[in-house]
Amino acid sequence: MALATITTKGQVTIPKDIREYLHLHQGDKIEIVANDKGEAIIRPISKKVDDLYGILNRPKQKSVSVEEMNEAIKNRFKNKFS
């Protein structure tokens, strides 16, 4: 069991053994979820670029340039607020 103390600012230092177990590093994001048992669950939500590589790949979809994306966004807002 690892113990932590809440500071006057509401901050908590996650003990080293827990950080190592969850592979947490400085700058990583975590999610804290309270359940109906009065417990808090800590989940790492950090993703590395390598973990995300290729998730948007759709072989039959045509590539779109940044300019085309910007134009589509501009048109969507123009149509929405006109």
PDB file of C-alpha atoms in Angstrom, residues 6-58:
ATOM      1  CA  ILE A   6      -2.819  16.190   0.335  1.00  0.00           C
ATOM      2  CA  THR A   7      -1.156  19.620   0.590  1.00  0.00           C
ATOM      3  CA  THR A   8      -2.955  22.840   1.532  1.00  0.00           C
ATOM      4  CA  LYS A   9      -3.262  23.528  -2.218  1.00  0.00           C
ATOM      5  CA  GLY A  10      -4.975  20.155  -2.785  1.00  0.00           C
ATOM      6  CA  GLN A  11      -1.924  18.654  -4.462  1.00  0.00           C
ATOM      7  CA  VAL A  12      -0.860  15.039  -4.082  1.00  0.00           C
ATOM      8  CA  THR A  13       2.478  13.470  -4.930  1.00  0.00           C
ATOM      9  CA  ILE A  14       1.972  10.029  -6.424  1.00  0.00           C
ATOM     10  CA  PRO A  15       4.412   7.660  -4.706  1.00  0.00           C
ATOM     11  CA  LYS A  16       7.355   6.493  -6.808  1.00  0.00           C
ATOM     12  CA  ASP A  17       6.366   2.807  -6.847  1.00  0.00           C
ATOM     13  CA  ILE A  18       2.890   3.712  -8.173  1.00  0.00           C
ATOM     14  CA  ARG A  19       4.367   6.070 -10.830  1.00  0.00           C
ATOM     15  CA  GLU A  20       6.710   3.301 -11.954  1.00  0.00           C
ATOM     16  CA  TYR A  21       3.914   0.695 -12.010  1.00  0.00           C
ATOM     17  CA  LEU A  22       1.704   3.000 -14.135  1.00  0.00           C
ATOM     18  CA  HIS A  23       4.689   4.130 -16.263  1.00  0.00           C
ATOM     19  CA  LEU A  24       3.987   7.775 -15.363  1.00  0.00           C
ATOM     20  CA  HIS A  25       6.536  10.469 -16.127  1.00  0.00           C
ATOM     21  CA  GLN A  26       6.743  14.222 -15.608  1.00  0.00           C
ATOM     22  CA  GLY A  27       4.145  15.976 -17.766  1.00  0.00           C
ATOM     23  CA  ASP A  28       1.945  12.895 -18.239  1.00  0.00           C
ATOM     24  CA  LYS A  29      -1.797  13.354 -17.793  1.00  0.00           C
ATOM     25  CA  ILE A  30      -3.891  11.233 -15.457  1.00  0.00           C
ATOM     26  CA  GLU A  31      -7.613  10.864 -14.985  1.00  0.00           C
ATOM     27  CA  ILE A  32      -9.049  10.542 -11.489  1.00  0.00           C
ATOM     28  CA  VAL A  33     -12.483   8.925 -11.359  1.00  0.00           C
ATOM     29  CA  ALA A  34     -14.620   8.608  -8.230  1.00  0.00           C
ATOM     30  CA  ASN A  35     -16.828   5.514  -8.063  1.00  0.00           C
ATOM     31  CA  ASP A  36     -19.972   4.821  -6.051  1.00  0.00           C
ATOM     32  CA  LYS A  37     -17.941   2.993  -3.381  1.00  0.00           C
ATOM     33  CA  GLY A  38     -16.266   6.251  -2.324  1.00  0.00           C
ATOM     34  CA  GLU A  39     -13.008   5.266  -4.032  1.00  0.00           C
ATOM     35  CA  ALA A  40     -10.870   7.211  -6.464  1.00  0.00           C
ATOM     36  CA  ILE A  41      -9.291   5.443  -9.429  1.00  0.00           C
ATOM     37  CA  ILE A  42      -6.187   6.902 -11.094  1.00  0.00           C
ATOM     38  CA  ARG A  43      -5.769   6.141 -14.787  1.00  0.00           C
ATOM     39  CA  PRO A  44      -2.933   7.303 -17.027  1.00  0.00           C
ATOM     40  CA  ILE A  45      -4.263   8.974 -20.181  1.00  0.00           C
ATOM     41  CA  SER A  46      -0.987   9.968 -21.793  1.00  0.00           C
ATOM     42  CA  LYS A  47      -0.329   8.735 -25.286  1.00  0.00           C
ATOM     43  CA  LYS A  48       2.904   8.869 -27.170  1.00  0.00           C
ATOM     44  CA  VAL A  49       2.934   9.812 -30.845  1.00  0.00           C
ATOM     45  CA  ASP A  50       4.067   6.280 -31.683  1.00  0.00           C
ATOM     46  CA  ASP A  51       0.918   4.911 -29.977  1.00  0.00           C
ATOM     47  CA  LEU A  52      -1.284   7.055 -32.222  1.00  0.00           C
ATOM     48  CA  TYR A  53       0.523   6.466 -35.523  1.00  0.00           C
ATOM     49  CA  GLY A  54      -1.822   5.246 -38.235  1.00  0.00           C
ATOM     50  CA  ILE A  55      -5.101   5.357 -36.299  1.00  0.00           C
ATOM     51  CA  LEU A  56      -6.598   7.774 -38.817  1.00  0.00           C
ATOM     52  CA  ASN A  57      -5.371   5.888 -41.860  1.00  0.00           C
ATOM     53  CA  ARG A  58      -8.215   5.187 -44.290  1.00  0.00           C
TER      54      ARG A  58
END
